Structure formats: C-alpha cells, structure tokens
CSV table of C-alpha atoms in Angstrom, one decimal:
chain,number,residue,atom,x,y,z
A,1,MET,CA,-6.4,1.8,-4.5
A,2,ASN,CA,-6.5,-1.7,-4.6
A,3,ILE,CA,-4.2,-3.4,-2.1
A,4,ASN,CA,-5.3,-7.0,-2.6
A,5,ASN,CA,-2.2,-7.8,-4.4
A,6,TYR,CA,-0.2,-6.7,-1.6
A,7,THR,CA,-1.8,-8.2,1.4
A,8,SER,CA,1.2,-10.8,2.1
A,9,TYR,CA,3.7,-8.0,2.4
A,10,PHE,CA,1.9,-7.1,5.6
A,11,HIS,CA,3.2,-10.2,7.1
A,12,ASP,CA,5.5,-9.1,10.0
A,13,GLY,CA,4.3,-5.6,9.5
A,14,SER,CA,2.4,-3.7,12.1
A,15,LEU,CA,-1.1,-2.5,13.1
A,16,ILE,CA,-0.3,1.1,14.2
A,17,ASP,CA,-4.1,2.2,15.1
A,18,ILE,CA,-7.5,1.4,15.3
A,19,ASN,CA,-10.3,3.8,14.8
A,20,HIS,CA,-13.8,2.2,15.1
A,21,ASP,CA,-17.0,3.8,15.5
A,22,ASN,CA,-20.6,2.3,15.1
A,23,THR,CA,-20.3,1.3,11.5
A,24,THR,CA,-16.7,2.0,10.4
A,25,ILE,CA,-13.2,0.5,11.4
A,26,ILE,CA,-10.2,2.5,10.0
A,27,LEU,CA,-7.1,0.2,10.6
A,28,SER,CA,-3.8,2.2,10.3
A,29,MET,CA,-1.1,-0.4,9.0
A,30,GLU,CA,2.2,-0.8,7.6
A,31,SER,CA,3.6,-3.6,5.5
A,32,ALA,CA,7.1,-4.8,5.8
A,33,GLU,CA,9.7,-3.6,3.3
A,34,ILE,CA,9.0,-4.1,-0.1
A,35,SER,CA,11.5,-3.8,-2.9
A,36,SER,CA,11.1,-2.0,-6.0
A,37,GLU,CA,10.8,-5.0,-8.1
A,38,GLU,CA,7.9,-6.3,-6.1
A,39,ASN,CA,6.3,-2.9,-6.1
A,40,GLN,CA,4.7,-3.5,-9.6
A,41,ASP,CA,2.1,-0.8,-9.3
A,42,ASN,CA,4.5,1.9,-8.3
A,43,ILE,CA,2.7,2.4,-4.9
A,44,SER,CA,4.1,5.4,-3.0
A,45,LEU,CA,6.4,3.8,-0.2
A,46,SER,CA,7.1,5.3,2.9
A,47,GLU,CA,10.8,6.5,3.8
A,48,HIS,CA,11.4,3.0,5.1
A,49,ASN,CA,10.2,1.4,1.8
A,50,THR,CA,6.9,0.0,3.2
A,51,ILE,CA,3.6,0.4,2.3
A,52,LYS,CA,1.8,2.4,4.9
A,53,GLY,CA,-1.7,3.8,5.2
A,54,LYS,CA,-5.2,3.5,6.4
A,55,LEU,CA,-7.5,0.2,5.5
A,56,HIS,CA,-11.3,1.6,5.6
A,57,ILE,CA,-14.1,-1.0,6.4
A,58,GLU,CA,-17.5,0.5,6.2
A,59,GLY,CA,-20.9,-0.8,6.7
A,60,ILE,CA,-19.6,-3.2,9.3
A,61,ASN,CA,-21.9,-6.3,9.6
A,62,SER,CA,-20.0,-8.6,12.0
A,63,ILE,CA,-16.7,-9.0,13.9
A,64,PHE,CA,-15.4,-12.3,14.7
A,65,GLU,CA,-12.3,-12.9,17.2
A,66,GLY,CA,-11.7,-16.5,16.4
A,67,ASP,CA,-14.9,-18.3,16.3
A,68,GLU,CA,-16.9,-15.7,18.7
A,69,LEU,CA,-19.0,-13.3,17.2
A,70,ILE,CA,-18.0,-9.8,19.3
A,71,SER,CA,-19.8,-6.6,19.9
A,72,ILE,CA,-17.1,-4.4,21.3
A,73,HIS,CA,-15.5,-1.8,19.5
A,74,LEU,CA,-11.9,-2.9,18.4
A,75,ARG,CA,-9.3,-1.0,19.9
A,76,MET,CA,-5.3,-1.3,20.5
A,77,LEU,CA,-5.1,-3.7,23.3
A,78,TYR,CA,-1.5,-3.5,24.1
A,79,ASP,CA,1.5,-1.4,23.1
A,80,SER,CA,2.2,-3.0,19.7
A,81,ALA,CA,0.5,-5.0,17.3
A,82,GLY,CA,2.6,-7.4,14.5
A,83,ILE,CA,0.7,-8.5,11.4
A,84,LEU,CA,0.9,-12.2,11.3
A,85,HIS,CA,-1.6,-12.6,8.4
A,86,PHE,CA,-3.8,-10.1,6.6
A,87,LYS,CA,-6.3,-11.0,3.6
A,88,ILE,CA,-9.1,-9.2,2.0
A,89,HIS,CA,-11.7,-11.4,0.6
A,90,ALA,CA,-14.6,-9.3,-1.4
A,91,THR,CA,-16.4,-7.7,2.0
A,92,THR,CA,-14.3,-9.6,4.5
A,93,VAL,CA,-11.0,-8.6,6.1
A,94,GLN,CA,-9.0,-11.5,8.1
A,95,LEU,CA,-6.2,-10.1,10.3
A,96,ASP,CA,-4.2,-12.2,12.6
A,97,ILE,CA,-2.5,-10.1,15.3
A,98,GLU,CA,0.5,-10.4,17.9
A,99,TRP,CA,-0.2,-8.1,20.8
A,100,VAL,CA,2.8,-7.1,22.6
A,101,ASN,CA,3.5,-5.1,25.6
A,102,TYR,CA,6.9,-3.5,26.7
A,103,PRO,CA,8.0,-2.2,29.9
A,104,PRO,CA,6.9,-0.4,32.1
A,105,HIS,CA,3.9,-2.0,31.3
A,106,PRO,CA,3.6,-5.8,32.3
A,107,GLU,CA,5.2,-8.0,29.5
A,108,ILE,CA,2.7,-9.5,27.7
A,109,THR,CA,2.3,-11.4,24.3
A,110,ALA,CA,-1.2,-12.5,23.0
A,111,TYR,CA,-2.8,-13.4,19.8
A,112,ALA,CA,-6.0,-12.4,18.1
A,113,PHE,CA,-7.5,-13.5,14.8
A,114,TYR,CA,-10.4,-11.3,13.3
A,115,HIS,CA,-12.7,-11.9,10.8
A,116,ILE,CA,-14.4,-8.5,9.9
A,117,LYS,CA,-17.3,-8.3,7.4
A,118,GLY,CA,-18.4,-4.8,6.0
A,119,LYS,CA,-20.1,-3.6,3.1
A,120,LYS,CA,-17.0,-1.9,1.4
A,121,ILE,CA,-13.4,-2.1,1.8
A,122,TRP,CA,-10.7,0.5,0.5
A,123,TRP,CA,-7.5,1.3,1.2
A,124,GLU,CA,-6.0,5.0,1.6
A,125,ASN,CA,-2.4,5.1,0.8
A,126,ILE,CA,-0.4,7.4,3.1
A,127,PRO,CA,3.3,6.9,2.9
A,128,ASP,CA,4.1,9.5,5.6
A,129,LEU,CA,1.6,8.3,8.1
A,130,TYR,CA,2.6,8.9,11.6
A,131,ASP,CA,4.0,5.9,13.7
A,132,PRO,CA,4.8,6.4,17.2
A,133,PHE,CA,7.6,3.6,17.0
A,134,TRP,CA,9.8,5.1,14.3
C-alpha cells in the first residue's frame, strides 16, 4: 500500500513501537483522525478512524538524528512518542518525534529528528494493531 499521500495525517499521531534489527526498521504508527472524505483510497481505518499499521524500512543505509549519523539501534526512548512530522522521499523517511514520559517515570519531554535511508520502504496497514494507550 502506498501511504505517501497520507503522511501529513500522521502529524499529531503517534509512534507506537520500534522494532530495529541490523538491516530493517519497523515503525508501528497511528495517524490522527481522518474523515471519510479525506480517505480517498478507502483505506481500512481503525475503530478510532485513524490509519494504523507498520512502516517497513528495509536495507538500512544510514540513520541521522539531526545532523549526526548514529549507529545505535532505534528504540522507544520514553513512554510515548508523538509524531510532529512524517514524510517519505523515495528511499528516505523523515520522522520528527516528541518523546514524553509519564509518572511514575521522571517527567520528560524531548525531541528527536530522524532521517532514515533504506533500499525499500513500504506500509503494512493494520487497522486493529494493538496500542497499549487505547
């Protein structure tokens, strides 16, 4: 499924989970609410009228956090991750995240700006994807 026309709907959505092995990153994500008029491709939506699923980035070439090339595996850094910006450009994913911790963890808000370059990027639509915050 091609998600490129819907990336702007992920602003104010959430990053649910990150699964990163040596060559592949799978980002479990949920968009903000989308109306039936905006859903021009009749994407199967979640019960909350959101696009929900996994973004697969295969054949990872590089990961930048800001301007810094990083070599660590991406993971969920805090309790929650809100999506500020999401864009796919051919073989690159741009993802800006607001990380938040909730009590009993120390209250933290942090920001990260990722550019991930891979060989193949594709979307797996999963309307009933489990989200621990719902």
